Tab-separated table of C-alpha atoms in Angstrom:
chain	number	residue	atom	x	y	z
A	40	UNK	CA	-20.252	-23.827	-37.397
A	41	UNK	CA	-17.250	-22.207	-38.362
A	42	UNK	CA	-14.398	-21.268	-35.116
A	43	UNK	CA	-14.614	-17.793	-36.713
A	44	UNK	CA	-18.511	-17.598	-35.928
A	45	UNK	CA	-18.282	-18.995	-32.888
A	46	UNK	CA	-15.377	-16.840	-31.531
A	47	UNK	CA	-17.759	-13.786	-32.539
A	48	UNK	CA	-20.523	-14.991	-30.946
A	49	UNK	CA	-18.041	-16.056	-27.990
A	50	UNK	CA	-16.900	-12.105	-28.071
A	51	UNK	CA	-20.427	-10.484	-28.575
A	52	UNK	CA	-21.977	-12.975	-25.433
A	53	UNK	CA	-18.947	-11.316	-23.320
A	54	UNK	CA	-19.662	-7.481	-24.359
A	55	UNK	CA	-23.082	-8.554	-23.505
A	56	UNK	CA	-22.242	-9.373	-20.646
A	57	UNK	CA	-19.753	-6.448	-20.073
A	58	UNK	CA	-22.375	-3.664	-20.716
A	59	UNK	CA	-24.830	-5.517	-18.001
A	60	UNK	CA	-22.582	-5.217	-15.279
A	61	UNK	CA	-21.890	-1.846	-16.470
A	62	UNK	CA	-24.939	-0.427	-16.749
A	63	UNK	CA	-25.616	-2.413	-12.635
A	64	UNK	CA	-22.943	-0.292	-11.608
A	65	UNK	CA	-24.241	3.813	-12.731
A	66	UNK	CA	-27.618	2.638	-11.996
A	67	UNK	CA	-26.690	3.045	-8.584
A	68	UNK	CA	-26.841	6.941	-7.759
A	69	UNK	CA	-23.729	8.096	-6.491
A	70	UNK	CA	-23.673	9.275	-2.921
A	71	UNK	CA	-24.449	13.079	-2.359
A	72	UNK	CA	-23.073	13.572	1.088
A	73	UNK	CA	-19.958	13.167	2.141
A	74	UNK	CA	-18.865	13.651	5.813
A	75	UNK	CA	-15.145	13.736	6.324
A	76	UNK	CA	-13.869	13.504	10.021
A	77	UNK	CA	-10.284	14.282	10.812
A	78	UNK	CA	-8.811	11.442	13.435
A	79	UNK	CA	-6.854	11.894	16.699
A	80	UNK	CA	-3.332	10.492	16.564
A	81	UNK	CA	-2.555	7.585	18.921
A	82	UNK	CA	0.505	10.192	20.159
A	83	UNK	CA	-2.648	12.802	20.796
A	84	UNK	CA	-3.069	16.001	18.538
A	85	UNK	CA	-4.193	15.394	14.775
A	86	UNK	CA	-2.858	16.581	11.813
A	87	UNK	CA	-4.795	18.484	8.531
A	88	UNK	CA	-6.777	17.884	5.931
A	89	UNK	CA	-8.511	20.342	3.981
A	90	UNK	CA	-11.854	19.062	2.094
A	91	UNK	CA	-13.037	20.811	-0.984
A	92	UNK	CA	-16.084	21.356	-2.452
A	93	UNK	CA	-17.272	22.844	-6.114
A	94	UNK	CA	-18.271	25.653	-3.616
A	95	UNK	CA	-15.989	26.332	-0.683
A	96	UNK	CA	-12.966	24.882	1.177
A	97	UNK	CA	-13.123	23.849	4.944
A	98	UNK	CA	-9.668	22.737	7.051
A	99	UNK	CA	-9.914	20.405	10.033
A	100	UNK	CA	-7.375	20.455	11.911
A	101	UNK	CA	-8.595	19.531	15.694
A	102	UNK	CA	-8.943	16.234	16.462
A	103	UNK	CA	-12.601	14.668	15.799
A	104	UNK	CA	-13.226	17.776	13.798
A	105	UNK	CA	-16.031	16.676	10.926
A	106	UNK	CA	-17.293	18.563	8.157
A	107	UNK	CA	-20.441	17.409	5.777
A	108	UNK	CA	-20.432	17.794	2.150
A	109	UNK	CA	-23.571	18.190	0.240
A	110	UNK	CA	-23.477	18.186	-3.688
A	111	UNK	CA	-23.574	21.710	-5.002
A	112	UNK	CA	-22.978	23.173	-1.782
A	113	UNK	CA	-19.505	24.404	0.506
A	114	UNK	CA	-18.381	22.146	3.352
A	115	UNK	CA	-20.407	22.913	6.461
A	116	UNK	CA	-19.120	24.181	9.684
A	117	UNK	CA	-16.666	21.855	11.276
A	118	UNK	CA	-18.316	20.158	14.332
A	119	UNK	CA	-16.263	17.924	16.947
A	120	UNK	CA	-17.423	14.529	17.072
A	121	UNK	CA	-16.769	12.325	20.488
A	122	UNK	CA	-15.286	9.187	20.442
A	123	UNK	CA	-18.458	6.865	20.492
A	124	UNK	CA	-19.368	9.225	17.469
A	125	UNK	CA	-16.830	8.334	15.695
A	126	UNK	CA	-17.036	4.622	16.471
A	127	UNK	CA	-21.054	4.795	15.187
A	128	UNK	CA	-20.295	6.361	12.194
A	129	UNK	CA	-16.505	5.057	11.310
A	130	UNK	CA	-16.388	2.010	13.122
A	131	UNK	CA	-16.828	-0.244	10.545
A	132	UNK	CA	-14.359	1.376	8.829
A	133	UNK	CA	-11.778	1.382	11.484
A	134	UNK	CA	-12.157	-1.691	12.747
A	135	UNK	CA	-10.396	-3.102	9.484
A	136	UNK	CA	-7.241	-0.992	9.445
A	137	UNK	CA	-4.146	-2.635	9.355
A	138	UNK	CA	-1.868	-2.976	11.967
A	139	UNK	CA	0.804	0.115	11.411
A	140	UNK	CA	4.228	-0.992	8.765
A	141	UNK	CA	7.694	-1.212	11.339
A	142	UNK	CA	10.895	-0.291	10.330
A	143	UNK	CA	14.257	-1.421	11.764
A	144	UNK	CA	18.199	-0.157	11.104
A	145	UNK	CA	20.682	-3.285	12.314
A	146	UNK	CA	24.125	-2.586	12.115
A	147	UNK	CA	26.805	-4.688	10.816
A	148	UNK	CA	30.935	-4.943	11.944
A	149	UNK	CA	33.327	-3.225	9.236
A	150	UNK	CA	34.045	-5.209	5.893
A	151	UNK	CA	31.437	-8.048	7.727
A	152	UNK	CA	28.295	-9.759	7.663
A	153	UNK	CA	28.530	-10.157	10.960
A	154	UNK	CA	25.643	-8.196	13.043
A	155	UNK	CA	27.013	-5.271	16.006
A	156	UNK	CA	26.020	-6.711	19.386
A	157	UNK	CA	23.696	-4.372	19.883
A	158	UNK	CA	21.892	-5.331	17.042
A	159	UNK	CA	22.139	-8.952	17.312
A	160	UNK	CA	20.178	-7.999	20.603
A	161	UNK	CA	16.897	-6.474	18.454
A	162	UNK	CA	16.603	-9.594	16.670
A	163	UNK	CA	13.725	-11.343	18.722
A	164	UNK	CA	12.106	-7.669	18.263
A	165	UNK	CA	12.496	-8.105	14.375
A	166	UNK	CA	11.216	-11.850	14.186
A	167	UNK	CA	8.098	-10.661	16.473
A	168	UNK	CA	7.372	-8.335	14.413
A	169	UNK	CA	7.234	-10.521	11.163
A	170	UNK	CA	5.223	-12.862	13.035
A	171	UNK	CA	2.613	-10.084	13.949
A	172	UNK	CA	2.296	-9.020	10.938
A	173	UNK	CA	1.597	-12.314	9.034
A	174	UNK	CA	1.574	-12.365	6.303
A	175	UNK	CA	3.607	-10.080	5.618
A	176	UNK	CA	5.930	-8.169	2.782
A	177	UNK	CA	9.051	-8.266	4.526
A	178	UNK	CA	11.691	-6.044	2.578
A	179	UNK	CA	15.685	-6.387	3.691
A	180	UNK	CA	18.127	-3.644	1.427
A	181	UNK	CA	21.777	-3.931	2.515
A	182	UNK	CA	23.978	-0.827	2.361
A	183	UNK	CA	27.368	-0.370	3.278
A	184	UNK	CA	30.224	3.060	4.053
A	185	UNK	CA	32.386	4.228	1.541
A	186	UNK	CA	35.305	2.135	1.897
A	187	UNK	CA	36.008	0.258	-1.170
A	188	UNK	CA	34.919	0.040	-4.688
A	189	UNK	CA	31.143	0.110	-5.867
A	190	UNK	CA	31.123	-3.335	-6.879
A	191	UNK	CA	32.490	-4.686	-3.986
A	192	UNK	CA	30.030	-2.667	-1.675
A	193	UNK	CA	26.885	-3.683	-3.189
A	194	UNK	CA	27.779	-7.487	-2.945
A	195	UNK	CA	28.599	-6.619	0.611
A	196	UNK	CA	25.548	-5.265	1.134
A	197	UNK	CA	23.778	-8.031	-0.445
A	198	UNK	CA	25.342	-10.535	1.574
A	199	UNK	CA	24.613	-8.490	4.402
A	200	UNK	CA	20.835	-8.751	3.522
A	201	UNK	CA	20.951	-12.417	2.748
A	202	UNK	CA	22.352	-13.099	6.488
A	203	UNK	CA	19.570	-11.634	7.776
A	204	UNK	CA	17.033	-13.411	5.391
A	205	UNK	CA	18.572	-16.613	6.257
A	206	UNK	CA	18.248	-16.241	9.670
A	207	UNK	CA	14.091	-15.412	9.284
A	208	UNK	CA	14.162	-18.942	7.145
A	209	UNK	CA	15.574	-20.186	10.055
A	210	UNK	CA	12.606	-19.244	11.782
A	211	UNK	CA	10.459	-20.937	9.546
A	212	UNK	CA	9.678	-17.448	7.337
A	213	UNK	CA	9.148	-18.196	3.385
A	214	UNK	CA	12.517	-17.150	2.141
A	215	UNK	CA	10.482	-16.667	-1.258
A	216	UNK	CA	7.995	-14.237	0.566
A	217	UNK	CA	11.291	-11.999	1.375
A	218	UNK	CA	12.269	-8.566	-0.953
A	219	UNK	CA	16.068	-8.274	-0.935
A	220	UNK	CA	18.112	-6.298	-1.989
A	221	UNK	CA	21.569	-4.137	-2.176
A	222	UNK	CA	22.207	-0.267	-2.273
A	223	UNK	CA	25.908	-1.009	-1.449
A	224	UNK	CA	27.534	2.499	-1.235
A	225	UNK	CA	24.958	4.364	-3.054
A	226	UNK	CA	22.322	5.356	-0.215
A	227	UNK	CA	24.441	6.472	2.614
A	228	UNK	CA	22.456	7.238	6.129
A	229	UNK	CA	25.268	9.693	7.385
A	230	UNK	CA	26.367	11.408	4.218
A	231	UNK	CA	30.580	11.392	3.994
A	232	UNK	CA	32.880	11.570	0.844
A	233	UNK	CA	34.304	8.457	-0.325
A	234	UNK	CA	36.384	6.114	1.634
A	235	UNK	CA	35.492	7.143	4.118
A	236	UNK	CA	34.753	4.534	7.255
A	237	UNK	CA	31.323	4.927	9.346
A	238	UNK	CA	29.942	2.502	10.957
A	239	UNK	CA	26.164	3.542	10.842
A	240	UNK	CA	25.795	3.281	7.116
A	241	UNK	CA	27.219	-0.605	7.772
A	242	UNK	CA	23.641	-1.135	7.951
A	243	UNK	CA	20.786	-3.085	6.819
A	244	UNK	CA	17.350	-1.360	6.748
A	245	UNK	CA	14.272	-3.650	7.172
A	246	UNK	CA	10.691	-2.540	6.333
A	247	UNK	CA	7.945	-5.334	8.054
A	248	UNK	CA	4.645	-4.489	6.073
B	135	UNK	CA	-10.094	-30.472	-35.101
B	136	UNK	CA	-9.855	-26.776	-34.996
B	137	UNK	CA	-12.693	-26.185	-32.593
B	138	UNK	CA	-9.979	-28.697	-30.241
B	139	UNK	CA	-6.960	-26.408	-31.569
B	140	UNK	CA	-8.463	-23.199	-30.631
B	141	UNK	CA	-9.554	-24.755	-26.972
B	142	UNK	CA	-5.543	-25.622	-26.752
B	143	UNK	CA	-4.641	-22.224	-27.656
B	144	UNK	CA	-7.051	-20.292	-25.457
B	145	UNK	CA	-6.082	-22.716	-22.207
B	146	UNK	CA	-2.396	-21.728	-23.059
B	147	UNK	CA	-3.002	-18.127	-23.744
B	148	UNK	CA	-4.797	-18.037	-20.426
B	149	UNK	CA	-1.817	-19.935	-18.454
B	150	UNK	CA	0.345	-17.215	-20.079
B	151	UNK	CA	-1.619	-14.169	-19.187
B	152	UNK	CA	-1.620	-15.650	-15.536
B	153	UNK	CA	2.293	-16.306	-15.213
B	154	UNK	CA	3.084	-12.953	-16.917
B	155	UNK	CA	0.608	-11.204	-14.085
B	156	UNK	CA	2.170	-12.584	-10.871
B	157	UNK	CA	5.819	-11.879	-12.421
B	158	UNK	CA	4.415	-8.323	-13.343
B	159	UNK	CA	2.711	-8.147	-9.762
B	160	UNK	CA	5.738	-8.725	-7.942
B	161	UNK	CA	7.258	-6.384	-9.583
B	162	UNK	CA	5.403	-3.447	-9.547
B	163	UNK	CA	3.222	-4.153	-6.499
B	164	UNK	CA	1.745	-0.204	-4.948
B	165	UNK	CA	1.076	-2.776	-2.036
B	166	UNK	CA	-0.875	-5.480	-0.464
B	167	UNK	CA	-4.316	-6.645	1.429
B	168	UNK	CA	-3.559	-7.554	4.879
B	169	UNK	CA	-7.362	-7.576	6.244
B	170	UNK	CA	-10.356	-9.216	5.096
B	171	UNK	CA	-13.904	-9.908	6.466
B	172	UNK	CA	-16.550	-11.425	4.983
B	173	UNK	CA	-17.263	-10.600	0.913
B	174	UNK	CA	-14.287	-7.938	-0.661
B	175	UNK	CA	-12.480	-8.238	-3.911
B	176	UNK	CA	-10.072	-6.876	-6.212
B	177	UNK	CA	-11.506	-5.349	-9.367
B	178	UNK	CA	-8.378	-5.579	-11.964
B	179	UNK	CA	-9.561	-4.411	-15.397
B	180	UNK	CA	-11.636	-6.876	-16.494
B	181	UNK	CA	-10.576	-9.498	-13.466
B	182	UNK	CA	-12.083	-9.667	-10.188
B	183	UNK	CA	-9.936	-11.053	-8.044
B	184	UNK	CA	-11.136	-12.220	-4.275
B	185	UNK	CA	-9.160	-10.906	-1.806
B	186	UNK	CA	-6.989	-12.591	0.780
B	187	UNK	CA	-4.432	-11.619	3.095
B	188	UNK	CA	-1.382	-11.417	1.279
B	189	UNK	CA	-3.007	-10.336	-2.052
B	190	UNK	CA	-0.475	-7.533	-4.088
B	191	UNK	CA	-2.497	-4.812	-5.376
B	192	UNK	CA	-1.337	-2.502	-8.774
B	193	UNK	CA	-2.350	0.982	-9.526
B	194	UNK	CA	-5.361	1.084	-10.960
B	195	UNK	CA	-6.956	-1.785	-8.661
B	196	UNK	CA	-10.391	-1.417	-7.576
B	197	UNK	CA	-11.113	-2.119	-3.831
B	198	UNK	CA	-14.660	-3.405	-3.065
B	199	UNK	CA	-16.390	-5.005	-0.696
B	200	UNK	CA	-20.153	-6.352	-0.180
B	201	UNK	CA	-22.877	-5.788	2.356
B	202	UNK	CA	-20.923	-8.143	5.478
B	203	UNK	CA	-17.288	-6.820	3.799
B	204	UNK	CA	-14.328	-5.482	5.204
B	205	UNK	CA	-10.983	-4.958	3.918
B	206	UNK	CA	-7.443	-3.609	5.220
B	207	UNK	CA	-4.688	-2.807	2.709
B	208	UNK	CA	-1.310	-1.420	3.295
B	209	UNK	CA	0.729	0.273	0.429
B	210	UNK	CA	4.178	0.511	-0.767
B	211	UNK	CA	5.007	3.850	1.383
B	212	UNK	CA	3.044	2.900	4.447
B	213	UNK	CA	-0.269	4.411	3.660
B	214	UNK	CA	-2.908	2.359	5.179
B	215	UNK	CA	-6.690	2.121	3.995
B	216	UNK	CA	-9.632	0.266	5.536
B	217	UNK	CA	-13.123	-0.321	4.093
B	218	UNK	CA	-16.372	-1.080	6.058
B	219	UNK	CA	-19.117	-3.047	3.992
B	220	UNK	CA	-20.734	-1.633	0.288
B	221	UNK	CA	-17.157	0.538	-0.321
B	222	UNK	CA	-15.827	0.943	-3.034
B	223	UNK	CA	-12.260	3.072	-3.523
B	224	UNK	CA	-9.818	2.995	-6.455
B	225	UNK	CA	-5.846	3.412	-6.630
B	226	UNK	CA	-6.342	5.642	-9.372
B	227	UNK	CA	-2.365	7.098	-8.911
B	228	UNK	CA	0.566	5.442	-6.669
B	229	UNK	CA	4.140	6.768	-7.341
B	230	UNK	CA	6.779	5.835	-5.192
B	231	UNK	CA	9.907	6.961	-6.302
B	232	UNK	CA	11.543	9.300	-3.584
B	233	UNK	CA	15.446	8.988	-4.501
B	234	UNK	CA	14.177	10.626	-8.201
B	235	UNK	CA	11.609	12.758	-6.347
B	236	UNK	CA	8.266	11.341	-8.233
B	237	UNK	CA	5.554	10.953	-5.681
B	238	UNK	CA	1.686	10.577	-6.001
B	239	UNK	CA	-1.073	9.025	-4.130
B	240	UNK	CA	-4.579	9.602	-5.358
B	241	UNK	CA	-7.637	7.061	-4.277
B	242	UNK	CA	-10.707	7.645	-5.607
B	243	UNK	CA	-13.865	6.880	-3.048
B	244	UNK	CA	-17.219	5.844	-5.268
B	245	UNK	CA	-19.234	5.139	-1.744
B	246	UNK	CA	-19.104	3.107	1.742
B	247	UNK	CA	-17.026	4.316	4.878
B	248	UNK	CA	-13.350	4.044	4.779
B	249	UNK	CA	-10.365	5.104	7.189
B	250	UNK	CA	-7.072	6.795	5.883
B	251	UNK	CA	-3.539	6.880	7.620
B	252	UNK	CA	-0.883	8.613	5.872
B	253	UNK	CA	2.564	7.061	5.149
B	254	UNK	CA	6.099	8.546	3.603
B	255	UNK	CA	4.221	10.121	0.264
B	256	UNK	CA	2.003	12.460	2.817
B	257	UNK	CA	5.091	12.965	4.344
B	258	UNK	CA	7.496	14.473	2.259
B	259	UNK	CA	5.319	15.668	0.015
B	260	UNK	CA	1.569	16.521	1.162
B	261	UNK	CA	0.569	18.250	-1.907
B	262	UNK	CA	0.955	14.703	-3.690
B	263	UNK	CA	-1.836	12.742	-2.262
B	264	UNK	CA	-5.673	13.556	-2.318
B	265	UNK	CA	-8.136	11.653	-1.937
B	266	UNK	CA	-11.712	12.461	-4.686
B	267	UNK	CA	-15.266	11.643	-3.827
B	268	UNK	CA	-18.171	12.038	-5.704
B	269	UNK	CA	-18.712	15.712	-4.260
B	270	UNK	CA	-15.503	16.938	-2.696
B	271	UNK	CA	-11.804	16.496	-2.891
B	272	UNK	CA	-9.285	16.384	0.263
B	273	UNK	CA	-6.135	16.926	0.536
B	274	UNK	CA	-4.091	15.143	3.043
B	275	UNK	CA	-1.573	16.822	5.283
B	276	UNK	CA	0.214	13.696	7.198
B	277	UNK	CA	-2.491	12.514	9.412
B	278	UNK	CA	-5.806	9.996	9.464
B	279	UNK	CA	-9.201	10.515	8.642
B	280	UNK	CA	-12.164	8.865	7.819
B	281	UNK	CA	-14.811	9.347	5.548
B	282	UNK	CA	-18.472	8.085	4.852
B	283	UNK	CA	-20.202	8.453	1.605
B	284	UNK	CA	-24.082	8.153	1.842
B	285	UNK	CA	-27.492	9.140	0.050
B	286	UNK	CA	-29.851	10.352	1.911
C-alpha cells in the first residue's frame, strides 16, 4: 500500500479515536449543584467570595459560611458549616493542598556578594525550607541600589544570586532545578533617585515554591 | 524503503516536538504539581501527561484525577489548588505580569471537590480571578474556599 494511504488511514484511526473519547467525556451529565463553602484562615477570620448564579448573587464572608447552587436557580441562604462538616464534605479536597509558597529578602554588603550578618544567620531557615518543600521551584532574582551604572548593577545582582545558588548546590540542591536571575537597579524595594546608596535594595529576593 | 523513511521522520518529528515542549515549559510555566495520590494527570491538548511532583503546568492544562486521585498544584503567583478524586478543573487563563499590570486567573471546575487559596493575583487585583462551574461563577476576594460539584 502506498505511505500516502496508510498515513490517511493512520489519521482517520486517530480522529476515530479522538471523537470516542470525546463523545465518553459529554456523555457524562455535568453536575447541577454546586456548594461553595468559604474557609477560615489559619490567622482566624476569612475573607470573601461572592458566588453567582444565572439567577442571583450570594457573598460569604464568615468563616464556614456555604451556599448551594442549583441549575436555574439563585444561591441559597448561606448556612455555617462546623469543622467536621467541612472535613466530610471537603476533606478530600483539602487533604491534598500544598504546603503554602515562602518568601525570603537576604541582604548583601555594599558593591559585594558578600551576605549582611544578619542574613547569613537565616540561611539554615532558607535551606529548610527548600528541603520541605521538595521538590521544589526555587526562584533567586538579585537586585542591587542605585549606585553605579545599569550594566554594572545587574551583573552585580546576578552574581549576587549565583552566591546564593551555589551555596544550595552545596547542599546537595540541583543547581539546574534553580530560576535565577538579575533585576540589578531596575526593581528597587525602597524607591530613591539614582546613586543613591541603600542598603535594603542590596538584596536578593528568594521565592521557595 | 519509504514506509522505513517515513518511520525515521515521524520518530524524529516526535523527539522534536518533545525537546521544543520542555524548553517551552520552562519557560512559560503558570506553575507546578507538588501533590499526587493515587490516579491524576495532566490533560495538554491532545497529551495526557501523568502527573508527578515536580510536573510544570501551562495555561490551558487540564487537571484530572480518577476515582482513588488526588492532586496539589501550586502556581506562578502562589495560588494553590487541590483536587479530591473524579475532579476535573482547567487553567483556562493565568497572567502574571504585575510590573506591566496584566493579571488574570480563571480555572474552570467541570466536577469533583477542590480547595482554593489565593496568592498575589487575588491580591492586588481581586476582580482578576474567578473561578466558573457548570452553574455558577465566583469571584475571589483574597481568601480560600472550597467547592464540590455533584448530581444528585
Amino acid at each position: 500500500m502506498p505511505a500516502a494511504g496508510r498515513r490517511h488511514r493512520w489519521i482517520l484511526a486517530r480522529a476515530a479515536c479522538c471523537l470516542a473519547l470525546a463523545a465518553c467525556a459529554t456523555a457524562k451529565p455535568a453536575p447541577k449543584q454546586n456548594t461553595f463553602a468559604l474557609l477560615a484562615e489559619p490567622e482566624g477570620g476569612a475573607g470573601q467570595i461572592s458566588v453567582v448564579s444565572a439567577s442571583g448573587t450570594q457573598v460569604l464572608s464568615q468563616p464556614g459560611q456555604a451556599t448551594v447552587v442549583v441549575v436555574d436557580k439563585p444561591p441559597s441562604q448561606p448556612v455555617v458549616l462546623d469543622e467536621a462538616e467541612i472535613s466530610r464534605t471537603f476533606g478530600d479536597a483539602l487533604a491534598a493542598m500544598p504546603v503554602a509558597p515562602v518568601h525570603f529578602i537576604l541582604y548583601f554588603k555594599e558593591d559585594s556578594d558578600d551576605l549582611t550578618p544578619e542574613s547569613q544567620a537565616l540561611l539554615p531557615d532558607f535551606f529548610r525550607a527548600v528541603r520541605e518543600h521538595d521538590p521544589a521551584d526555587v526562584s533567586i532574582v538579585g537586585h542591587t541600589d542605585t549606585r553605579a551604572d545599569r550594566d554594572y548593577n545587574y551583573k552585580l545582582g546576578l552574581r549576587r544570586a549565583n552566591r546564593l545558588a551555589d551555596l544550595l548546590a552545596a547542599q546537595g540542591v540541583d543547581r539546574s532545578t534553580l530560576d535565577i536571575d538579575s533585576h540589578g537597579k531596575d526593581d528597587l524595594l525602597i524607591k530613591t533617585g539614582d546613586q543613591v546608596p541603600e542598603p535594603r535594595n542590596r538584596r536578593v529576593e528568594i521565592t521557595v515554591r | 524503503m519509504k514506509a522505513l523513511s517515513i518511520a525515521a521522520l515521524v520518530v524524529l518529528l516526535l523527539g522534536a516536538a518533545d525537546a521544543a515542549t520542555s524548553a517551552e515549559a520552562a519557560a512559560s510555566s503558570v506553575g507546578l504539581v507538588k501533590v499526587v495520590v493515587g490516579n491524576a494527570v495532566v490533560q495538554r491538548g491532545d497529551q495526557t501527561l501523568s502527573a508527578r511532583p515536580g510536573l510544570l503546568l501551562m495555561e490551558g492544562d487540564l487537571l484530572r484525577t480518577g476515582a482513588d486521585g488526588r492532586l496539589g498544584v501550586v502556581l506562578r503567583d502562589d495560588t494553590r489548588v487541590s483536587l479530591g478524586p473524579e475532579t476535573e478543573i482547567r487553567i483556562d487563563r493565568f497572567v502574571f505580569a504585575p510590573a506591566q499590570g496584566h493579571l488574570a486567573l480563571v480555572l474552570k471546575m467541570a466536577r469533583g471537590v477542590a480547595a482554593y487559596v489565593s496568592g498575589k493575583i487575588a491580591k492586588l487585583d481581586p476582580d482578576a480571578v474567578r473561578v466558573e462551574t457548570p452553574v455558577a461563577i465566583v469571584g475571589v476576594r483574597g481568601t480560600r474556599f472550597a467547592a464540590r460539584l455533584e448530581t444528585p
